[in-house]
Every structure is written in structure tokens, then in C-alpha cells.
Coordinates of C-alpha atoms in Angstrom, one line a residue:
M19 CA 3.8 3.0 11.1
F20 CA 4.9 0.0 13.2
S21 CA 1.7 0.1 15.5
S22 CA -0.9 0.5 12.4
Y23 CA 1.0 -2.7 11.2
L24 CA 0.8 -4.8 14.1
D25 CA -3.1 -3.6 14.3
D26 CA -3.5 -5.0 10.5
Q27 CA -4.0 -1.0 9.4
Y28 CA -1.1 -0.5 7.4
T29 CA -0.8 0.0 3.8
E30 CA 2.1 -1.3 1.3
V31 CA 4.2 2.0 1.4
D32 CA 4.5 1.2 5.7
L33 CA 5.3 -3.2 5.1
N34 CA 8.2 -1.2 2.1
E35 CA 9.3 1.2 4.9
I36 CA 9.7 -1.6 7.3
L37 CA 11.6 -3.9 5.4
K38 CA 14.1 -1.5 4.1
A39 CA 15.3 -2.0 7.3
F40 CA 16.5 -6.0 6.7
E41 CA 18.8 -4.8 3.9
T42 CA 20.9 -2.7 6.2
E43 CA 24.1 -4.5 7.3
T44 CA 22.4 -4.9 11.1
P45 CA 18.9 -5.1 10.5
K46 CA 18.6 -5.6 14.2
E47 CA 19.9 -1.8 15.4
E48 CA 17.9 -0.5 12.6
L49 CA 14.8 -1.5 13.6
E50 CA 15.3 -1.1 16.8
N51 CA 16.3 2.3 16.4
R52 CA 13.0 3.2 14.2
I53 CA 10.8 1.9 16.8
R54 CA 12.1 4.0 19.3
I55 CA 11.3 6.9 17.1
E56 CA 8.3 6.1 16.7
L57 CA 7.6 5.3 21.0
E58 CA 9.3 8.7 21.2
T59 CA 11.7 6.9 23.6
N60 CA 15.7 6.8 23.8
R61 CA 15.9 4.8 27.4
E62 CA 18.3 1.9 26.6
P63 CA 16.8 -1.0 27.5
D64 CA 13.3 -0.3 26.9
A65 CA 11.0 -2.7 27.5
A66 CA 8.1 -1.4 25.3
V67 CA 10.9 -0.9 22.7
L68 CA 11.8 -4.9 22.9
Q69 CA 8.0 -5.9 23.2
M70 CA 6.9 -4.2 20.1
M71 CA 10.7 -5.8 18.2
D72 CA 9.2 -9.3 19.2
R73 CA 5.7 -8.3 18.0
V74 CA 6.7 -7.1 14.3
E75 CA 8.8 -10.4 13.6
Q76 CA 5.5 -12.3 14.6
R77 CA 3.9 -10.1 12.8
L78 CA 6.5 -10.8 9.7
L79 CA 6.0 -14.2 10.1
L80 CA 2.1 -14.1 9.8
S81 CA 2.4 -11.5 6.7
I82 CA 5.0 -14.3 4.8
R83 CA 2.1 -17.5 5.2
K84 CA -0.4 -15.0 3.9
E85 CA 2.0 -14.3 1.1
H86 CA 1.9 -10.2 1.7
I87 CA 5.7 -10.2 1.1
P88 CA 7.4 -10.6 -1.9
V89 CA 9.7 -13.8 -2.3
K90 CA 12.9 -11.5 -3.4
K91 CA 12.2 -9.7 0.7
V92 CA 12.5 -13.3 2.6
R93 CA 16.1 -14.1 1.8
N94 CA 17.2 -10.0 3.7
L95 CA 14.9 -12.0 6.3
L96 CA 16.2 -15.1 6.9
P97 CA 19.9 -13.8 8.8
W98 CA 18.1 -11.1 11.2
F99 CA 15.8 -14.5 12.7
S100 CA 16.6 -17.5 14.9
G101 CA 15.6 -21.3 15.4
V102 CA 11.9 -21.9 14.9
A103 CA 11.2 -18.3 13.4
A104 CA 13.9 -18.8 11.0
A105 CA 12.5 -22.6 10.2
V106 CA 9.0 -20.9 9.2
L107 CA 10.6 -18.4 7.0
L108 CA 12.2 -21.3 5.2
I109 CA 9.3 -23.0 5.0
G110 CA 7.1 -19.7 3.5
F111 CA 10.1 -19.3 1.1
A112 CA 9.2 -22.4 0.3
W113 CA 6.1 -22.6 -0.1
W114 CA 6.5 -19.7 -2.6
S115 CA 8.6 -21.8 -5.2
W116 CA 5.7 -23.7 -5.3
F117 CA 3.1 -20.8 -6.2
G118 CA 4.8 -20.3 -8.7
N119 CA 4.9 -23.5 -10.9
L120 CA 1.3 -23.9 -10.5
N121 CA -0.1 -22.2 -13.7
K122 CA 2.0 -24.5 -15.2
R123 CA -0.9 -26.7 -14.3
V124 CA -4.0 -24.7 -16.3
V125 CA -4.6 -26.7 -19.8
K126 CA -7.6 -25.8 -22.0
D127 CA -11.0 -27.2 -21.6
N128 CA -12.1 -29.3 -24.7
V129 CA -15.1 -31.3 -23.3
Y130 CA -17.0 -29.3 -21.0
G131 CA -16.5 -25.3 -22.1
Y132 CA -14.6 -23.3 -18.8
A133 CA -12.6 -21.3 -19.9
N134 CA -9.7 -23.4 -18.9
D135 CA -9.1 -26.5 -17.3
V136 CA -7.1 -27.8 -13.6
L137 CA -5.0 -30.7 -13.5
P138 CA -5.5 -32.7 -10.6
G139 CA -2.4 -32.6 -7.9
G140 CA 0.4 -35.3 -7.7
N141 CA 3.7 -36.0 -5.7
K142 CA 4.9 -32.7 -5.0
A143 CA 7.0 -31.0 -2.4
T144 CA 9.9 -29.6 -0.6
L145 CA 12.6 -30.9 2.0
I146 CA 14.4 -28.7 3.6
L147 CA 17.4 -29.6 4.7
S148 CA 19.1 -29.1 8.6
D149 CA 21.9 -26.8 7.0
G150 CA 19.3 -24.5 5.7
R151 CA 18.7 -26.1 1.6
S152 CA 15.6 -26.7 0.6
V153 CA 14.9 -29.2 -2.5
E154 CA 12.1 -30.2 -4.7
L155 CA 10.9 -33.7 -4.6
D156 CA 8.8 -33.7 -7.9
K157 CA 12.0 -35.1 -9.8
D158 CA 12.3 -39.2 -9.8
K159 CA 15.3 -40.6 -8.4
T160 CA 16.9 -38.4 -6.1
A161 CA 20.1 -38.8 -4.4
L162 CA 20.5 -37.0 -1.1
Q163 CA 22.9 -36.9 2.1
E164 CA 22.6 -35.3 5.5
L165 CA 25.6 -33.7 7.0
D166 CA 25.5 -36.9 9.7
G167 CA 25.4 -39.1 6.9
T168 CA 22.0 -39.8 6.7
E169 CA 21.7 -41.6 2.9
I170 CA 17.7 -39.8 1.7
A171 CA 16.5 -41.3 -1.5
V172 CA 13.7 -39.9 -3.7
K173 CA 12.2 -42.5 -6.0
D174 CA 8.2 -42.4 -7.7
G175 CA 7.1 -40.3 -5.3
L176 CA 8.4 -42.1 -2.0
L177 CA 11.3 -40.0 0.3
V178 CA 13.0 -42.7 2.0
Y179 CA 15.4 -42.1 5.2
E180 CA 18.3 -44.9 5.7
G181 CA 20.8 -45.6 8.3
S182 CA 23.0 -42.8 9.8
T183 CA 26.0 -43.2 10.2
G184 CA 26.1 -40.6 13.3
N185 CA 26.9 -41.8 16.8
P186 CA 24.9 -42.1 19.8
G187 CA 26.4 -39.1 21.4
E188 CA 25.8 -36.5 18.5
K189 CA 23.2 -33.7 17.9
V190 CA 20.1 -35.4 15.7
L191 CA 19.7 -33.2 12.9
M192 CA 16.2 -32.4 11.9
N193 CA 14.5 -32.1 8.2
T194 CA 11.1 -30.3 7.5
L195 CA 9.3 -31.8 4.6
V196 CA 6.8 -29.0 3.3
V197 CA 4.0 -30.0 0.9
P198 CA 2.0 -27.0 -1.1
K199 CA -1.4 -27.3 -2.7
G200 CA -2.1 -29.4 -5.8
G201 CA 0.7 -31.9 -3.7
S202 CA 0.7 -34.7 -1.6
Y203 CA 4.0 -37.1 -0.6
E204 CA 5.3 -40.4 1.4
L205 CA 7.9 -40.7 3.6
S206 CA 9.4 -43.6 5.7
L207 CA 11.3 -42.4 8.5
P208 CA 14.6 -44.0 9.6
D209 CA 13.2 -45.9 11.7
G210 CA 10.5 -47.7 9.0
S211 CA 7.3 -46.0 9.9
R212 CA 5.6 -44.4 7.1
V213 CA 3.7 -40.7 6.7
W214 CA 1.4 -40.0 4.1
V215 CA 1.7 -36.1 4.0
N216 CA -1.1 -34.1 2.7
A217 CA -1.2 -30.7 0.9
S218 CA -0.7 -27.7 2.5
S219 CA 1.1 -29.3 4.9
V220 CA 4.0 -29.1 6.8
L221 CA 6.0 -32.3 8.7
R222 CA 9.6 -32.1 10.9
F223 CA 11.3 -35.6 11.9
P224 CA 14.8 -36.6 12.7
T225 CA 17.2 -37.9 10.4
R226 CA 17.9 -40.5 13.1
F227 CA 15.6 -41.5 16.1
S228 CA 17.3 -41.8 19.7
G229 CA 17.2 -41.8 23.0
T230 CA 13.9 -43.3 24.6
E231 CA 11.4 -42.3 22.1
R232 CA 10.5 -41.5 18.8
R233 CA 9.0 -37.9 17.7
V234 CA 7.8 -36.4 14.5
F235 CA 5.6 -32.3 14.4
V236 CA 3.0 -32.6 12.5
E237 CA 3.6 -28.3 12.2
E238 CA 0.5 -27.7 9.5
G239 CA -2.3 -29.4 7.6
E240 CA -2.5 -33.5 7.9
A241 CA -0.7 -36.6 8.2
Y242 CA -1.4 -40.3 8.1
F243 CA 0.9 -42.6 10.3
E244 CA 1.3 -46.1 10.2
V245 CA 4.0 -46.6 12.5
A246 CA 7.0 -49.0 12.8
K247 CA 6.4 -51.3 16.3
N248 CA 9.0 -50.8 19.1
A249 CA 7.8 -51.0 22.3
D250 CA 11.4 -49.9 23.8
M251 CA 10.9 -46.4 22.0
P252 CA 7.2 -45.1 22.1
F253 CA 6.3 -43.3 18.8
R254 CA 5.0 -39.7 19.4
V255 CA 3.9 -37.1 17.0
Q256 CA 3.7 -33.4 18.6
I257 CA 1.0 -31.4 17.5
G258 CA 1.1 -27.9 18.7
K259 CA 0.2 -28.5 22.3
A260 CA -1.3 -31.8 21.8
T261 CA 0.9 -34.9 21.2
V262 CA -0.3 -38.9 20.3
Q263 CA 1.4 -41.7 21.4
A264 CA 1.5 -45.1 19.4
L265 CA 3.1 -48.2 19.9
G266 CA 2.6 -49.7 16.4
T267 CA -0.9 -48.4 14.7
Q268 CA -2.3 -46.3 12.0
F269 CA -4.0 -43.2 12.6
N270 CA -4.6 -39.4 11.4
V271 CA -3.9 -36.0 12.4
N272 CA -5.2 -33.1 11.5
L273 CA -4.4 -29.6 11.7
A274 CA -6.2 -27.8 9.3
E275 CA -9.8 -28.6 10.7
P276 CA -11.7 -25.2 12.1
Q277 CA -12.6 -27.0 15.2
G278 CA -9.2 -27.5 16.3
M279 CA -6.5 -30.6 16.5
R280 CA -8.3 -33.7 15.0
A281 CA -7.1 -37.3 15.7
T282 CA -8.1 -40.5 14.6
L283 CA -7.8 -43.5 15.0
A284 CA -8.0 -46.9 11.9
E285 CA -5.8 -49.5 13.6
G286 CA -4.8 -50.4 16.8
S287 CA -4.5 -47.7 19.9
I288 CA -3.2 -44.4 20.5
L289 CA -3.0 -42.0 23.5
V290 CA -4.0 -38.6 22.6
S291 CA -2.8 -36.0 25.4
S292 CA -2.6 -32.0 25.6
L293 CA -1.6 -30.3 28.7
G294 CA -2.4 -32.6 31.4
K295 CA -5.5 -34.1 30.0
S296 CA -5.7 -37.9 27.7
V297 CA -7.8 -40.1 26.2
K298 CA -7.4 -43.4 24.5
L299 CA -9.2 -44.2 21.6
V300 CA -9.8 -47.3 19.9
P301 CA -10.6 -47.9 15.5
G302 CA -13.3 -46.0 15.0
Q303 CA -12.8 -43.1 16.7
E304 CA -11.3 -39.7 16.8
A305 CA -10.5 -36.8 19.5
I306 CA -11.0 -33.5 18.4
L307 CA -9.1 -30.5 20.9
S308 CA -10.2 -27.2 20.2
A309 CA -8.9 -25.0 22.3
P310 CA -5.0 -26.2 24.4
G311 CA -6.1 -27.0 28.1
T312 CA -9.9 -27.7 27.4
D313 CA -11.0 -31.6 27.3
F314 CA -11.2 -33.7 24.3
L315 CA -14.4 -34.2 22.4
V316 CA -14.4 -38.2 21.3
R317 CA -16.8 -39.1 18.5
K318 CA -17.3 -42.6 16.6
V319 CA -16.3 -41.3 12.6
D320 CA -15.8 -43.0 9.6
V321 CA -12.5 -44.2 8.9
E322 CA -13.1 -44.1 5.7
Q323 CA -14.4 -40.6 5.2
V324 CA -11.1 -39.3 7.5
T325 CA -8.2 -41.3 5.6
A326 CA -9.9 -40.8 1.6
W327 CA -7.3 -38.7 0.7
K328 CA -4.4 -40.9 1.7
D329 CA -5.9 -43.7 -1.1
G330 CA -6.7 -41.2 -4.0
Y331 CA -10.2 -39.8 -3.7
F332 CA -12.5 -37.6 -1.9
Y333 CA -15.2 -39.2 0.2
F334 CA -17.7 -36.9 1.3
K335 CA -20.5 -37.5 4.1
N336 CA -22.3 -35.1 5.2
D337 CA -20.6 -32.2 4.2
R338 CA -21.2 -28.8 3.4
F339 CA -20.1 -26.9 0.6
E340 CA -17.9 -25.2 2.1
Q341 CA -15.6 -27.9 3.7
I342 CA -16.4 -29.5 0.1
M343 CA -14.8 -26.3 -1.9
K344 CA -11.3 -26.7 0.7
E345 CA -10.3 -29.6 -0.3
V346 CA -10.9 -29.4 -3.7
A347 CA -9.3 -26.5 -3.2
D348 CA -6.0 -27.5 -1.5
W349 CA -6.0 -30.8 -4.0
Y350 CA -5.9 -28.6 -7.5
G351 CA -3.7 -25.5 -6.7
L352 CA -6.8 -22.7 -6.4
K353 CA -7.9 -19.9 -5.2
L354 CA -12.1 -18.9 -4.3
Q355 CA -14.4 -16.9 -5.0
Y356 CA -18.1 -17.0 -3.5
E357 CA -21.2 -15.1 -5.3
G358 CA -24.4 -15.2 -3.7
I359 CA -25.9 -17.3 -0.8
I360 CA -23.4 -20.3 0.3
P361 CA -26.8 -23.3 0.7
Q362 CA -26.4 -24.2 4.0
S363 CA -27.7 -28.1 2.7
L364 CA -25.4 -31.2 3.5
Y365 CA -23.7 -33.3 0.9
T366 CA -22.3 -36.9 -0.3
G367 CA -20.2 -38.3 -2.7
S368 CA -17.2 -39.7 -3.8
L369 CA -14.7 -38.7 -6.8
D370 CA -11.3 -40.0 -8.0
R371 CA -8.6 -37.2 -7.0
N372 CA -7.0 -37.9 -10.1
A373 CA -9.7 -36.6 -12.2
K374 CA -9.3 -32.6 -14.0
L375 CA -10.9 -30.0 -12.3
S376 CA -13.4 -29.5 -14.9
E377 CA -14.6 -33.6 -14.1
V378 CA -15.0 -32.2 -10.4
L379 CA -17.1 -29.5 -10.9
E380 CA -19.5 -31.4 -13.2
M381 CA -20.4 -33.9 -10.5
L382 CA -20.9 -30.3 -8.3
K383 CA -22.9 -29.0 -10.1
S384 CA -25.5 -31.7 -10.7
I385 CA -25.8 -31.8 -6.5
S386 CA -25.6 -28.5 -6.4
P387 CA -27.2 -25.2 -7.2
A388 CA -23.1 -24.2 -7.8
K389 CA -22.1 -22.8 -10.9
F390 CA -18.7 -22.6 -12.0
E391 CA -16.4 -20.4 -13.5
I392 CA -12.5 -21.3 -14.2
D393 CA -10.2 -18.0 -14.2
G394 CA -7.0 -19.6 -14.4
Q395 CA -6.4 -20.7 -11.1
K396 CA -9.1 -19.1 -9.3
L397 CA -12.7 -20.8 -9.0
I398 CA -16.0 -18.5 -9.0
I399 CA -18.8 -20.5 -7.5
D400 CA -22.0 -18.5 -8.0
F401 CA -25.3 -19.2 -6.0
K402 CA -27.0 -16.1 -7.6

């Protein structure tokens, strides 16, 4: 059962059997016993058992990300995991809370003849506080307070962190901003730096900056930074195995690209580094890291195209159809279904992100051979 689960050859019955371990009072011991039975070993401690337990933990996290585990099961898993794993589970639960509300944006289409229409994304996000509390940020004028006294204000799609009463020696608390499909959110960090977080993205950051640096973490997706100057405390963005350092600048980072991590400089200067290798960028350049340990690819880019999402519009320039539809799907909360052979042509154009889905599709029909069908929030793209 566990072997088939780890090899992606499992059935729904297998998964439910594994999850039953987390419904007991001692899930770790129950899971260990079940793995021992499957491996036919009674030795304690057993390296093979411990290794499989670790692999099952990682596989469960992947299942959550892919929406295979029912929402009600997520809370049962929380006490068993710790550290980063627990944070991922909380993030997964935040995703689900948003996915469940996506159908509220499905409306009638009285113009173009589609079965229905979908409203554009907006200011939507979930804030996960240091104690695990999650707060939906789709409502105006919310006031929050962290355990260290940090005041958090929410108004008109802006999350603002104000002065903390914490002492210099106290532990720095971390918060996580989860932006779902169909959402985006703007954040003012404790130092006054501004961050725009795109759809399908996760940003982790401290409630206050202390020590010799200001460091935040882009765990998934894309974010644009406008960094407040402070030469005595460098600002660093951790993106997987790479780090982007700035001393008062504006740049975009993206983990959602097929080729890997991408950092694009709009203004100022940044130093991008990973595993002992680094490169310094000037405005209009971007650095791409396809995999940890490889060399950076540095090239000139159209910064407007990269940062258009932050300014409220789509901007495509010699892009393949699949890339265009990925951006559209993230913003409108869509599941895509392709039929026929996708053309390899390149397309250029711009669109208002505040438009309804039907308006976007009509423009895409005018420049491509695609035919579209909207089925709830599933978009069928036909090239037959």
C-alpha cells in the first residue's frame, strides 16, 4: 500500500487507509506500525521504516498541493507535522478555503453566447499568523495584532505592518501571505517596503526586521518588490536556493516559470546568488536559474511585459498560447482542458485584467484559431 502510494500507483482506497492512521490518538506510532507490517520487519529502530515514513510525509504534502486529500482530513494531519511541513499544510488549507468560493464569480453571459461567464480576480488572500490562525483578507478595514504586539491593518487591498513592541532579544515571528488563483494582494512590510503578490503565490516574512538584514521568502509564485532604502540592513529575498539582494530598488521574482527561478530588475541594482554563484543586474535585465548549482542565464527583457500583472493588465509579447492561458487561468481561477493540437505560433497583445473572461476569450479568438467553451470554471480550448 505505502509502496504503491509513493510510486503514484495507489487507489483512493489505499489513500484512505493511509489517512486512517491520522485519526488515531497516536498517529506517528500507528503509521510506523503499518509501515513495519508492509516491510515485514520487527527491528527497532529500522532505517528502512524511518526512511519510508519520511517519504510518506513528503508525499502527503504533495498530495495536499495537488488537492488529492479532502479538506476535512487536513486538520487531522496538522498535529503530526512540524516546522516547514506544518506551514505547508496550513497553506494547503488556505488554498482550499479559496477554491471553495471560486464559483461565486461564475455569472451569466448575456453578450457573447457562452454558457456562463467568469468575473476577474481581485484583492483576495489568506494571512497565516505565527500561531497558526488564518484570516481571509477579502474584507475591508480589518485590524489584527500579532503575539509580539505588531499592529496589522487591512484596508482596500493593502496589508500594512506597523511598529512592533517586541524587544530586540525576542524571537522574531513569521507570517505567511497566501494568494490563491483569482487573487492578488499588496503588502507594506515593517520597514515600509512594498510587495505586490500575484495569483497562486506564497510569501513568508517577519513581523519585524532585526539583526543585520531584512529577509523575506517567496515560497511559490510571483512577487514584485519596491524596497525601502537602508544601507545598514540589506534587503534579501530568498527564492528556493537563490537569493536576491537589494539596497533600495524595484524588481520582480518568479518561481512559476517553466525554466526555473527568474529575477527581473526594473530600477536600481540587485545581486542574485545561488550556491556560490552570483550575478549583478542592471535595469532591463533578468537572471534565470534553471536548477540549483547551474550558471545564471542573464538577458535583456521588456520590463513592462514582466510587471504588467502588477499594474492591472496582461501583456503578451511573442508568447506561446499555453503561457498566455496559464496567466489567464491563474487570474480567473480556471481549470484548463485542451482538445486538438495546440499551435506553436507566438502571440502579442494586451488586455485589461479587470475584464470579464468572455471579453478576454473574444480577443484571443481574434488572433488565434482557438474555440472556447466555459463550463462553470472549467475552460475547454478546442483546436480541432
